[in-house]
Short mmCIF file of C-alpha atoms in Angstrom, two decimals:
data_model
loop_
_atom_site.label_atom_id
_atom_site.label_comp_id
_atom_site.label_asym_id
_atom_site.label_seq_id
_atom_site.Cartn_x
_atom_site.Cartn_y
_atom_site.Cartn_z
CA UNK A 1 9.00 7.62 -19.59
CA UNK A 2 12.80 7.41 -20.20
CA UNK A 3 13.92 3.80 -19.16
CA UNK A 4 17.41 4.61 -20.27
CA UNK A 5 18.24 5.82 -16.79
CA UNK A 6 17.92 2.42 -15.74
CA UNK A 7 19.99 0.17 -17.77
CA UNK A 8 19.13 -3.61 -17.64
CA UNK A 9 15.98 -2.92 -15.14
CA UNK A 10 12.81 -4.23 -16.02
CA UNK A 11 10.65 -3.25 -13.31
CA UNK A 12 10.05 -1.90 -9.61
CA UNK A 13 7.71 -3.38 -6.86
CA UNK A 14 6.20 -1.47 -4.11
CA UNK A 15 4.49 -3.79 -1.42
CA UNK A 16 1.88 -2.24 1.16
CA UNK A 17 0.09 -3.85 3.93
CA UNK A 18 -3.44 -2.83 5.04
CA UNK A 19 -6.19 -4.48 7.08
CA UNK A 20 -8.79 -6.51 5.11
CA UNK A 21 -11.82 -4.30 4.53
CA UNK A 22 -10.51 -1.12 5.49
CA UNK A 23 -10.73 0.24 1.99
CA UNK A 24 -12.82 -0.15 -0.85
CA UNK A 25 -11.92 -1.18 -4.35
CA UNK A 26 -11.91 2.55 -5.45
CA UNK A 27 -9.78 3.66 -2.59
CA UNK A 28 -7.02 0.98 -3.38
CA UNK A 29 -7.12 1.78 -7.17
CA UNK A 30 -6.72 5.54 -6.22
CA UNK A 31 -3.91 4.80 -3.88
CA UNK A 32 -2.08 2.48 -6.44
CA UNK A 33 -2.34 5.53 -8.82
CA UNK A 34 -0.93 7.73 -6.41
CA UNK A 35 1.80 5.71 -5.20
CA UNK A 36 2.93 5.17 -8.84
CA UNK A 37 3.00 9.22 -9.42
CA UNK A 38 4.85 9.45 -6.23
CA UNK A 39 7.36 7.09 -7.40
CA UNK A 40 7.71 8.98 -10.88
CA UNK A 41 7.82 12.32 -8.96
CA UNK A 42 10.62 11.57 -6.43
CA UNK A 43 12.66 9.06 -8.66
CA UNK A 44 12.24 10.61 -11.89
CA UNK A 45 12.12 8.00 -14.93
CA UNK A 46 10.86 4.73 -13.88
CA UNK A 47 11.52 0.82 -15.28
CA UNK A 48 9.10 0.16 -17.88
CA UNK A 49 6.90 -1.93 -15.44
CA UNK A 50 6.18 -0.76 -12.10
CA UNK A 51 3.96 -2.82 -9.57
CA UNK A 52 2.01 -1.73 -6.49
CA UNK A 53 0.74 -4.63 -4.38
CA UNK A 54 -1.41 -4.06 -1.52
CA UNK A 55 -1.56 -7.20 0.83
CA UNK A 56 -4.57 -7.28 2.90
CA UNK A 57 -3.87 -8.79 6.39
CA UNK A 58 -6.68 -10.22 8.77
CA UNK A 59 -7.09 -7.64 11.82
CA UNK A 60 -6.42 -10.51 14.26
CA UNK A 61 -2.86 -10.87 12.56
CA UNK A 62 -2.00 -7.30 12.31
CA UNK A 63 -1.49 -4.64 15.13
CA UNK A 64 0.11 -1.32 16.14
CA UNK A 65 1.62 -0.40 19.03
CA UNK A 66 1.05 -4.18 21.07
CA UNK A 67 -2.70 -4.12 19.80
CA UNK A 68 -4.38 -6.11 16.91
CA UNK A 69 -6.52 -4.08 14.46
CA UNK A 70 -9.29 -5.93 15.61
CA UNK A 71 -8.77 -5.07 19.23
CA UNK A 72 -8.60 -1.25 18.19
CA UNK A 73 -11.66 -1.50 16.22
CA UNK A 74 -13.53 -3.13 18.93
CA UNK A 75 -12.47 -0.66 21.48
CA UNK A 76 -13.54 2.31 18.94
CA UNK A 77 -17.24 0.78 18.68
CA UNK A 78 -17.15 0.39 22.66
CA UNK A 79 -17.01 3.98 22.98
#
């Protein structure tokens, strides 16, 4: 890739948060690969180092629409 489009830049960083245990190592590796490719397809030439960080957050501390992921998981199991 041609890093000349980004004079002086040395890298880029993408951060994503997921619930602990929601994805296998293989799924996370595939996500990182696809995320990198999407960045390249969207932005064109990327800097020499592009980092993709997946932060795994405990389901008790992470939620959507006012409900923790843990509570949502328990609700699905009870159905």
